[in-house]
GROMACS .gro file of C-alpha atoms in nm:
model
  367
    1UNK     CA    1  -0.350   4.568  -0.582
    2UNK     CA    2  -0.434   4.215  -0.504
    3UNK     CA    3  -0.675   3.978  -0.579
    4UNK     CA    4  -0.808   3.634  -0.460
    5UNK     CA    5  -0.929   3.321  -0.666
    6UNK     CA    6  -1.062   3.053  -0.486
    7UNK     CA    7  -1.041   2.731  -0.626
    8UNK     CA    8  -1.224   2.403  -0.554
    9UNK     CA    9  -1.054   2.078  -0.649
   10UNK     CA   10  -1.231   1.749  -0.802
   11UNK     CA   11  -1.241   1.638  -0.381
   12UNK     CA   12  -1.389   1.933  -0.323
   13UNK     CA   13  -1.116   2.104  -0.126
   14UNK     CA   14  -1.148   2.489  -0.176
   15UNK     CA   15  -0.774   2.661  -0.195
   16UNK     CA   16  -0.711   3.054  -0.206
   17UNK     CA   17  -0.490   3.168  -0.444
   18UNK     CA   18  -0.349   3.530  -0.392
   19UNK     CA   19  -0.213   3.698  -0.707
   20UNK     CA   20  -0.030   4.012  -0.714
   21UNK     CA   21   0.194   4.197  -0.992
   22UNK     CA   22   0.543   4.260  -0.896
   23UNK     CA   23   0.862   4.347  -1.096
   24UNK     CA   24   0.636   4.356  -1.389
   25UNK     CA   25   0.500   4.012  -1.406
   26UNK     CA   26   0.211   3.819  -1.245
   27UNK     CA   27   0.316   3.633  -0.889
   28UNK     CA   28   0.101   3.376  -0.681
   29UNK     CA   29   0.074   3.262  -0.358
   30UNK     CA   30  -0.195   2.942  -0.271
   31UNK     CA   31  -0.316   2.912   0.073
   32UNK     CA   32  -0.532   2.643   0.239
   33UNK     CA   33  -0.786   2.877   0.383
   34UNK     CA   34  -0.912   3.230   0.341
   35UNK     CA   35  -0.786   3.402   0.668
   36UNK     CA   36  -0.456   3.355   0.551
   37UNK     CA   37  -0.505   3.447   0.219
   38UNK     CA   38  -0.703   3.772   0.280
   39UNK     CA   39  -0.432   3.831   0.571
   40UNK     CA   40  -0.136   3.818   0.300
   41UNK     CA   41  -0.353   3.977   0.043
   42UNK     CA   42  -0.351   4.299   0.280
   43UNK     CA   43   0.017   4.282   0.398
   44UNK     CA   44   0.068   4.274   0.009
   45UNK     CA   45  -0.120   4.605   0.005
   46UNK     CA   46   0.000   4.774   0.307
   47UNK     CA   47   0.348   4.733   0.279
   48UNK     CA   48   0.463   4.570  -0.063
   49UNK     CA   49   0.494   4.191  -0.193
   50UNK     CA   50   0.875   4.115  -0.133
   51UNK     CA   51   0.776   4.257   0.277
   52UNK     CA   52   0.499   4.032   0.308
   53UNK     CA   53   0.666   3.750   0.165
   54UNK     CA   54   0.972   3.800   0.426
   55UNK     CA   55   0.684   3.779   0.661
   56UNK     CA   56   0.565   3.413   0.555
   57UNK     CA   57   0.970   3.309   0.481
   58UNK     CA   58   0.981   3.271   0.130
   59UNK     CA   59   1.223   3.439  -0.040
   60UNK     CA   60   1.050   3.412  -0.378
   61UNK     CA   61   0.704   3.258  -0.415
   62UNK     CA   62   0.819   3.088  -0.763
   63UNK     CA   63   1.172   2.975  -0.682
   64UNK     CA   64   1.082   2.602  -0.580
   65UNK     CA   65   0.728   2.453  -0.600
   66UNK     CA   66   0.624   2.183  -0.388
   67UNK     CA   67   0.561   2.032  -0.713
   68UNK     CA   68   0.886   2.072  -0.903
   69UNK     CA   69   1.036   1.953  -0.560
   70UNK     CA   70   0.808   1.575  -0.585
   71UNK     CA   71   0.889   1.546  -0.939
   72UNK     CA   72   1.241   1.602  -0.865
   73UNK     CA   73   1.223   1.359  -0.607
   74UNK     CA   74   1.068   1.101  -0.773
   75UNK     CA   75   1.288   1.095  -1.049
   76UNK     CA   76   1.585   1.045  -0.886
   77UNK     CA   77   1.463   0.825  -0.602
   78UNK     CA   78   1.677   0.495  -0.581
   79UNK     CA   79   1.619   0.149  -0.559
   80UNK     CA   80   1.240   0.077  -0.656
   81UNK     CA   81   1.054  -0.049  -0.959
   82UNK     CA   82   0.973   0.188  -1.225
   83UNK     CA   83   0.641   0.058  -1.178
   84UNK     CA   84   0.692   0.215  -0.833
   85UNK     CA   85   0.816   0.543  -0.979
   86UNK     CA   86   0.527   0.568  -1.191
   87UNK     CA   87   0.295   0.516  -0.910
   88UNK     CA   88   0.465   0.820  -0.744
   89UNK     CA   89   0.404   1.033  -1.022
   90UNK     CA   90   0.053   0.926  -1.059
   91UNK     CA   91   0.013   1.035  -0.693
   92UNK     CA   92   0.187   1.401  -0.761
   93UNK     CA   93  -0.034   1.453  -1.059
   94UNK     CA   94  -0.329   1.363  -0.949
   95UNK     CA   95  -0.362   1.346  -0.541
   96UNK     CA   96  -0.125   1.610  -0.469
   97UNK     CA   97  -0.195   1.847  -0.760
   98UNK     CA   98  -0.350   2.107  -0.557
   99UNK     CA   99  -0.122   2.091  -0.251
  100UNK     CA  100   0.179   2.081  -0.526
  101UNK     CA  101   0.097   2.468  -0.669
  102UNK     CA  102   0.225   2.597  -0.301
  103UNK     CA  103   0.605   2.693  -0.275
  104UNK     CA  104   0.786   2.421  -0.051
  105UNK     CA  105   0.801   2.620   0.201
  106UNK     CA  106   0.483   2.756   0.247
  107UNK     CA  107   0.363   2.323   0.329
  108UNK     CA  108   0.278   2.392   0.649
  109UNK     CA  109   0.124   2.061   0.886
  110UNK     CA  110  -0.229   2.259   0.889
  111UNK     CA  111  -0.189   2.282   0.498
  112UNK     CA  112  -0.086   1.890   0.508
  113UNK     CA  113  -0.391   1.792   0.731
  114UNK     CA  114  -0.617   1.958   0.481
  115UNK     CA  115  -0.488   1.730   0.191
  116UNK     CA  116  -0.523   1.443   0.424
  117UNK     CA  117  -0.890   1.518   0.506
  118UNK     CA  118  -1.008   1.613   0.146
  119UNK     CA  119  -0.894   1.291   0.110
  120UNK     CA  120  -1.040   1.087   0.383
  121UNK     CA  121  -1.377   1.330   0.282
  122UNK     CA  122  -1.362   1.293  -0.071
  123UNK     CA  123  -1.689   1.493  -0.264
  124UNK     CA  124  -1.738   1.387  -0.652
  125UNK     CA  125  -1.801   1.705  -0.908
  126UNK     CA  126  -2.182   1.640  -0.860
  127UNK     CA  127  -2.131   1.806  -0.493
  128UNK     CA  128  -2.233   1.468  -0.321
  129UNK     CA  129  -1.985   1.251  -0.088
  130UNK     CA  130  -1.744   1.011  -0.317
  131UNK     CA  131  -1.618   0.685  -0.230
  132UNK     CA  132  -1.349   0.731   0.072
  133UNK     CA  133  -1.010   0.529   0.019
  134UNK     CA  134  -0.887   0.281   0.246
  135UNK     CA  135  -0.696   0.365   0.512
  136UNK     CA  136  -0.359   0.160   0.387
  137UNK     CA  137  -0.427   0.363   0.033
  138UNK     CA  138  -0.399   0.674   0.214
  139UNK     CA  139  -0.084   0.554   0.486
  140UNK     CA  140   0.115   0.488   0.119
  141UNK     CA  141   0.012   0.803  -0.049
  142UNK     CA  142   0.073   1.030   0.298
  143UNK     CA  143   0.427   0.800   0.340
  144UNK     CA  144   0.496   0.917  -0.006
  145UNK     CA  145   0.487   1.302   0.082
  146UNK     CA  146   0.679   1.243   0.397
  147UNK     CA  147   0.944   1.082   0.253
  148UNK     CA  148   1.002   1.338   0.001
  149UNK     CA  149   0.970   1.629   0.280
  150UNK     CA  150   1.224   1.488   0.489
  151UNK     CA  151   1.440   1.464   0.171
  152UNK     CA  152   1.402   1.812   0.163
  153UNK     CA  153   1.501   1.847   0.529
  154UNK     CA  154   1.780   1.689   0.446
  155UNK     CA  155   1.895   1.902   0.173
  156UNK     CA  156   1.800   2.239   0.336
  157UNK     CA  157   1.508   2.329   0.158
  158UNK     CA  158   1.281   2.342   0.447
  159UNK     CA  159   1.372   2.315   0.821
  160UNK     CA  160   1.116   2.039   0.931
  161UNK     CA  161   0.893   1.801   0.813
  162UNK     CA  162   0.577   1.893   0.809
  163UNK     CA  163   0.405   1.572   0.771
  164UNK     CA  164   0.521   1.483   1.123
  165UNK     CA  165   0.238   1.380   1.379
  166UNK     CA  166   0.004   1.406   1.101
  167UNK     CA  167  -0.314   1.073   1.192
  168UNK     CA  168  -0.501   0.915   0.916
  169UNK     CA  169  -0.856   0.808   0.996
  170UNK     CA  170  -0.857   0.439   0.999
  171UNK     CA  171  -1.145   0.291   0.834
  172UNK     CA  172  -1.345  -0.004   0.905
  173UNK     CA  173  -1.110  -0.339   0.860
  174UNK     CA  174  -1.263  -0.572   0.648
  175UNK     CA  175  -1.236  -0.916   0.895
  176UNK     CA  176  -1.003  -1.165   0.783
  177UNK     CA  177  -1.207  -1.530   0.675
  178UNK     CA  178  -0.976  -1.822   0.802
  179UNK     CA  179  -1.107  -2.095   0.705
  180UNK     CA  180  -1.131  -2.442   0.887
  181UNK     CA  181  -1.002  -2.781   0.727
  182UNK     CA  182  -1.364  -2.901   0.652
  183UNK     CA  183  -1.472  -2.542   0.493
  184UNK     CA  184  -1.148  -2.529   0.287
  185UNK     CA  185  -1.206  -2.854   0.119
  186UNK     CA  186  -1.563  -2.805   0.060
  187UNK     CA  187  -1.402  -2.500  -0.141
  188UNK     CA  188  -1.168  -2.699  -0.282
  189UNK     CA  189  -1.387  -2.960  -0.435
  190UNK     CA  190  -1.653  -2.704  -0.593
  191UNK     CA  191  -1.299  -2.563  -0.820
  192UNK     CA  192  -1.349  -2.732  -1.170
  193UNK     CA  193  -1.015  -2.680  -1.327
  194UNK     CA  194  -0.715  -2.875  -1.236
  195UNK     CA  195  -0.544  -2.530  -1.210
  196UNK     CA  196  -0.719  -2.349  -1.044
  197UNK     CA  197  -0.767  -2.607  -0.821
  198UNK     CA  198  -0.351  -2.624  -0.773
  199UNK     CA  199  -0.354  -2.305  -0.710
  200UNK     CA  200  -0.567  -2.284  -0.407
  201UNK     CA  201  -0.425  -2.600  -0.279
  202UNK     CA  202  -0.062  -2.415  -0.298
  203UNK     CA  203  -0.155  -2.123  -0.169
  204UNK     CA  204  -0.317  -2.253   0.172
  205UNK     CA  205  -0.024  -2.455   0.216
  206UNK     CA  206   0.224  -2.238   0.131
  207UNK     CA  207   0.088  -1.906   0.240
  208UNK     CA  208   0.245  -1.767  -0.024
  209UNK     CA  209   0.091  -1.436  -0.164
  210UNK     CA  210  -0.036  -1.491  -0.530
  211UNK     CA  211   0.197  -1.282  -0.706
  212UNK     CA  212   0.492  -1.480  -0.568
  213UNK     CA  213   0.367  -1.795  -0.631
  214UNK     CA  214   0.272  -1.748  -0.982
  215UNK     CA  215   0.611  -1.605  -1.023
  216UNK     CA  216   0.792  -1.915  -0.934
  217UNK     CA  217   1.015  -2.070  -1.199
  218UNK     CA  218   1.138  -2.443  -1.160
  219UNK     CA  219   1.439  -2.402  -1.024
  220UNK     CA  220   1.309  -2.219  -0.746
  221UNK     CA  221   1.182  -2.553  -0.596
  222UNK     CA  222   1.375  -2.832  -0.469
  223UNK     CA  223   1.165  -3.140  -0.509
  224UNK     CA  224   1.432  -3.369  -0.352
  225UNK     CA  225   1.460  -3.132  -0.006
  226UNK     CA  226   1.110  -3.015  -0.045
  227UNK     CA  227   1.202  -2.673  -0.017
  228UNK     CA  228   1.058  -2.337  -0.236
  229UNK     CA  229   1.294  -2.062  -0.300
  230UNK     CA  230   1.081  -1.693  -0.288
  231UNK     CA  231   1.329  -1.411  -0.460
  232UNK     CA  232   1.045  -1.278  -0.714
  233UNK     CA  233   0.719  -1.104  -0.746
  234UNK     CA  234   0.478  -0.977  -1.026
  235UNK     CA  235   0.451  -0.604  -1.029
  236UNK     CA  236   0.307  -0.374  -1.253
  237UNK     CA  237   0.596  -0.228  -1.498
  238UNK     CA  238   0.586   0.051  -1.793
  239UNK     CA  239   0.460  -0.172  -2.016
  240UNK     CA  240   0.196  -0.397  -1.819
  241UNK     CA  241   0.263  -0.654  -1.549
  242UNK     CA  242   0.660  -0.763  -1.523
  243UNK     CA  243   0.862  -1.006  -1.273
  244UNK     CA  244   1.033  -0.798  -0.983
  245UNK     CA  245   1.180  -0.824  -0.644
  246UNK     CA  246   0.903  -0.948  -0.383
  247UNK     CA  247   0.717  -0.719  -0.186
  248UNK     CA  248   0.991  -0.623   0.095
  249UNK     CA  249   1.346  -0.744   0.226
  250UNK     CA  250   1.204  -1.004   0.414
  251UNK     CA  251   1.020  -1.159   0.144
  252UNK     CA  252   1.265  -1.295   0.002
  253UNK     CA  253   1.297  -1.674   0.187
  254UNK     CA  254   1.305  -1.993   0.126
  255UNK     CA  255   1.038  -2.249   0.314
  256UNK     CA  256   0.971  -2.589   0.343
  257UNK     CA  257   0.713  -2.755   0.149
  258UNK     CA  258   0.441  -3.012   0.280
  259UNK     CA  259   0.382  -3.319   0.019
  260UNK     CA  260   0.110  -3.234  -0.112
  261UNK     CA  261   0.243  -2.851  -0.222
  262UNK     CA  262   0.540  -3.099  -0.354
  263UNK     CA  263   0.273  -3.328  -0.561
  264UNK     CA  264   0.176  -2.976  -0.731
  265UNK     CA  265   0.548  -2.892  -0.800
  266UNK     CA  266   0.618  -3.190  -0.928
  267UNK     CA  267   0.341  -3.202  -1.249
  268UNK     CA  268   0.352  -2.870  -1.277
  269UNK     CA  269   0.720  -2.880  -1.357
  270UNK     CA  270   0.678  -3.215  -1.585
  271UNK     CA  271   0.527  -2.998  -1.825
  272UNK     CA  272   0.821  -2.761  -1.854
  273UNK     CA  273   0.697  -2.415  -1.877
  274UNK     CA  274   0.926  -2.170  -1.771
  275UNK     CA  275   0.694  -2.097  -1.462
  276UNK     CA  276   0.528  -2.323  -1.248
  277UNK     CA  277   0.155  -2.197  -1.247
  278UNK     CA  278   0.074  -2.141  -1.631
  279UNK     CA  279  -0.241  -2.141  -1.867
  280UNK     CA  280  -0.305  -2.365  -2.140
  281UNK     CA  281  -0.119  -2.097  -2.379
  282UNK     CA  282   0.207  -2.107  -2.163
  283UNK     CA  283   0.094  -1.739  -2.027
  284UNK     CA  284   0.096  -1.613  -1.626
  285UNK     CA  285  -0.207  -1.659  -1.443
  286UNK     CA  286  -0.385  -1.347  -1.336
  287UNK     CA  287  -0.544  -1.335  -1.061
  288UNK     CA  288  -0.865  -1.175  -1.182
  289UNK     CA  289  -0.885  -1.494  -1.378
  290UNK     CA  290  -0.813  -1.736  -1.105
  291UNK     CA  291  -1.093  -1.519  -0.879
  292UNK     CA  292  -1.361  -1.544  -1.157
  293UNK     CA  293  -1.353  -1.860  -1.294
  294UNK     CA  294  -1.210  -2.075  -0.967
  295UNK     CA  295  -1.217  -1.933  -0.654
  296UNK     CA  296  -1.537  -1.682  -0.649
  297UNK     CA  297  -1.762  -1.914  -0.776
  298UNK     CA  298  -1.658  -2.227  -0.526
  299UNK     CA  299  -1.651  -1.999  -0.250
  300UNK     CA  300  -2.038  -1.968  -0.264
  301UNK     CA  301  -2.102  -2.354  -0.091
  302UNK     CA  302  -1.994  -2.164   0.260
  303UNK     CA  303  -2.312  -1.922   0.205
  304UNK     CA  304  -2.313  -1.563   0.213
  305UNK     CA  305  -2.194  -1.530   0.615
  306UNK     CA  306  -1.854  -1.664   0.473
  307UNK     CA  307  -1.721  -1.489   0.179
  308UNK     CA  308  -1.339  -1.551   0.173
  309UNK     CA  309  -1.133  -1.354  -0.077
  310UNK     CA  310  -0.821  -1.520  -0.214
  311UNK     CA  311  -0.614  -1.310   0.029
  312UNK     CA  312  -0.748  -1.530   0.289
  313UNK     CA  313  -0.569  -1.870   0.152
  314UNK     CA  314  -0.256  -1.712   0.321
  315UNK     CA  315  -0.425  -1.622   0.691
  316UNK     CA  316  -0.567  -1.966   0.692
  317UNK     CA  317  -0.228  -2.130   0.657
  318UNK     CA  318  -0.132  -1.845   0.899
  319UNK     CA  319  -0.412  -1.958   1.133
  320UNK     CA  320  -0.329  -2.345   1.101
  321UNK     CA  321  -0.022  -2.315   1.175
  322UNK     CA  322  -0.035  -2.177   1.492
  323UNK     CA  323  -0.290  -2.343   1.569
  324UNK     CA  324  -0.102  -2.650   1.554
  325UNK     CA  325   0.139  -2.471   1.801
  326UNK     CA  326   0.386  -2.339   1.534
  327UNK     CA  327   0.574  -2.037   1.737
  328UNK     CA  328   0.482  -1.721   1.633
  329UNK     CA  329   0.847  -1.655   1.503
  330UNK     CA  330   0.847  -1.933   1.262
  331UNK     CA  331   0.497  -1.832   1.121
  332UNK     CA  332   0.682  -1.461   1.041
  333UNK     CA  333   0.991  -1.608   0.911
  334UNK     CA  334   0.764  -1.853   0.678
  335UNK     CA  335   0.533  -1.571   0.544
  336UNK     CA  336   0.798  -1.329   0.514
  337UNK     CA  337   0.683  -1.034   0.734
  338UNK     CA  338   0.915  -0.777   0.764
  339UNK     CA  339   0.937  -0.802   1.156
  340UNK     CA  340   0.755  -1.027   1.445
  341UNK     CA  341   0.532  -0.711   1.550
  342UNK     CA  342   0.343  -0.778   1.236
  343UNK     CA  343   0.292  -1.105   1.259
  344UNK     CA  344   0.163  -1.056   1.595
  345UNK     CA  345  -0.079  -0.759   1.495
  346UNK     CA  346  -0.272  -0.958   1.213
  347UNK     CA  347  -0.256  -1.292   1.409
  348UNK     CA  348  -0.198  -1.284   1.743
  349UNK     CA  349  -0.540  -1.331   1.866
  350UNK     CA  350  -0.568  -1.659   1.678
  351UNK     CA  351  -0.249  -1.801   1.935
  352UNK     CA  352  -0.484  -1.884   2.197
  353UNK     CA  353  -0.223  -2.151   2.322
  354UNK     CA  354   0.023  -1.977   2.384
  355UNK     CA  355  -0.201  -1.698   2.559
  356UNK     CA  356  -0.308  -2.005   2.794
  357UNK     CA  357   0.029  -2.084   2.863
  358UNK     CA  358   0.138  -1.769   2.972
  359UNK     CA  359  -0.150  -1.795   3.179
  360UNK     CA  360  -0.073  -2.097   3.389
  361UNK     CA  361   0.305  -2.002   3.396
  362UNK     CA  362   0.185  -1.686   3.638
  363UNK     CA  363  -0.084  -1.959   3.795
  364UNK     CA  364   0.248  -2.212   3.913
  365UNK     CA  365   0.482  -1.889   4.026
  366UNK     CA  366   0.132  -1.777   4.251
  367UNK     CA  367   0.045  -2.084   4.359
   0.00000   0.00000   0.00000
């Protein structure tokens, strides 16, 4: 005989798990809804556990968990951080516990889109709706299970991917604040502490994002040529927050500096820490800090229509930049986007110039 237990998860997805004896020991089978589990549950009965397991294609319902196939995975995955690994095994223990009791090859894509939408639907253990992640939280944590699947495509465990064609629901897109010369040094004048103050000033001139630029050491900046090597990153590591590789191939650059981003370099290096943005004690600057004692509380002269987040420092240089008629190539290259399509994505309704100009180009051929 066999049984059913359903089982609802902390995101209040409901699986079915089937258990049967056979060859003298407990076996189970998790399915993603109750047709199919009721349906295998009577195949078990009618005609015997290793029959109705031919029937689904496993050969053994304990031989290789989707579980034991991630944490394989993950462990052996090359070139990234360990602070990346352990991100990946925070994601197979806690996001993908559920999906991870089912063999590998019983993942199907409906069993997939079910994980995707507890997530996007997320209920908290009181019953009532939780907090839904963003949409970029969920891209990296479905990317995550993809890439492992098609590992497993690619070692014969499974014949296809079934994270393929799977769509996340976007969610609302909080609107980028660029801010205009005037606003930015209203901003900039409210900052109390000559730090702080650096800081902003660097990072709307630089675009830089904060963990690179309060990972630069000396030496990555040529005062004479007025140039700012970018090879480094904080990231979170096994034992807190460590120095690392920037945040993709194209990251790492090197861009030219305007004078007054060369003013900062220059006393900042005088005092000769080993990186360029320290506290008093000689420690990294964290950008909680920088947020709560700089930039959140100057940021409230420009009311509460215009509530920039220190993100924002790098789409305003974005933003100036072209608007001064800096080609949309050069504005990539300088930010260190991966390609030009993103570039154009996040910014290319700010190039209204160039829009115009493509404009009258087709004006002169019909006229």
């Amino acid at each position: 005989m066999a049984s059913i237990r359903p089982h609802r998860a902390a995101n209040g997805v409901v699986t079915y798990r089937v258990l049967w004896r056979q060859d003298g020991r407990q076996r189970g089978l998790t399915f993603t809804d109750l047709t199919s589990a009721e349906r295998h549950r009577g195949n078990i009965e009618r005609i015997g556990a290793s029959a109705a397991l031919d029937m689904l294609g496993i050969a053994d319902s304990g031989e290789l968990t989707l579980r034991e196939w991630l944490d394989d995975h993950v462990a052996n995955l090359p070139g990234i951080i360990e602070g990346t690994r352990r991100q990946y095994r925070r994601y197979v223990a806690h996001d993908l516990a559920d999906l991870g009791r089912l063999p590998l090859a019983a993942v199907t894509e409906a069993a997939v889109a079910q994980w995707l939408q507890g997530m996007e639907q997320p209920v908290g253990a009181d019953g009532k709706p939780g907090k839904r992640p963003s949409s970029k939280t969920l891209q990296n944590k479905h990317a995550f299970l993809s890439g492992a699947m098609k590992a497993a495509v690619r070692a014969g465990k499974i014949d296809r991917n079934p994270c393929d064609g799977q769509r996340i629901m976007r969610s609302e897109r909080r609107e980028m604040v660029m801010l205009t010369r005037a606003e930015f040094d209203k901003v900039h004048a409210t900052i109390g502490r000559e730090l702080w103050a650096d800081l902003a000033l660097w990072l709307v001139s630089t675009g830089m994002r904060f963990g690179e630029a309060t990972a630069l050491a000396p030496s990555a900046i040529d005062l004479d040529e007025g140039t700012c090597r970018i090879t480094r990153a904080w990231k979170r590591g096994k034992d807190g927050w460590e120095i690392g590789p920037p945040k993709s191939r194209r990251s790492v650059r090197t861009i030219n500096l305007p004078p007054q981003a060369v003013d900062i370099a220059r006393r900042r290096i005088a005092d000769g820490g080993d990186l360029v943005f320290v506290v008093s004690t000689g420690a990294r600057c964290r950008q909680q800090n920088f947020f709560n004692e700089g930039w959140a509380p100057a940021r409230g002269v420009l009311g509460t229509d215009r509530v920039p987040r220190i993100h924002d420092l790098r789409h305003t240089c974005a933003s100036w930049m072209i608007g001064a008629g800096v080609p949309l190539v050069v504005v990539s290259r300088h930010l260190g986007h991966e390609d030009i399509t993103t570039t154009a994505n996040v910014y290319g309704h700010v190039d209204r110039e160039s829009g115009a100009a493509a404009a009258a180009a087709i004006g002169r051929v019909l006229g």
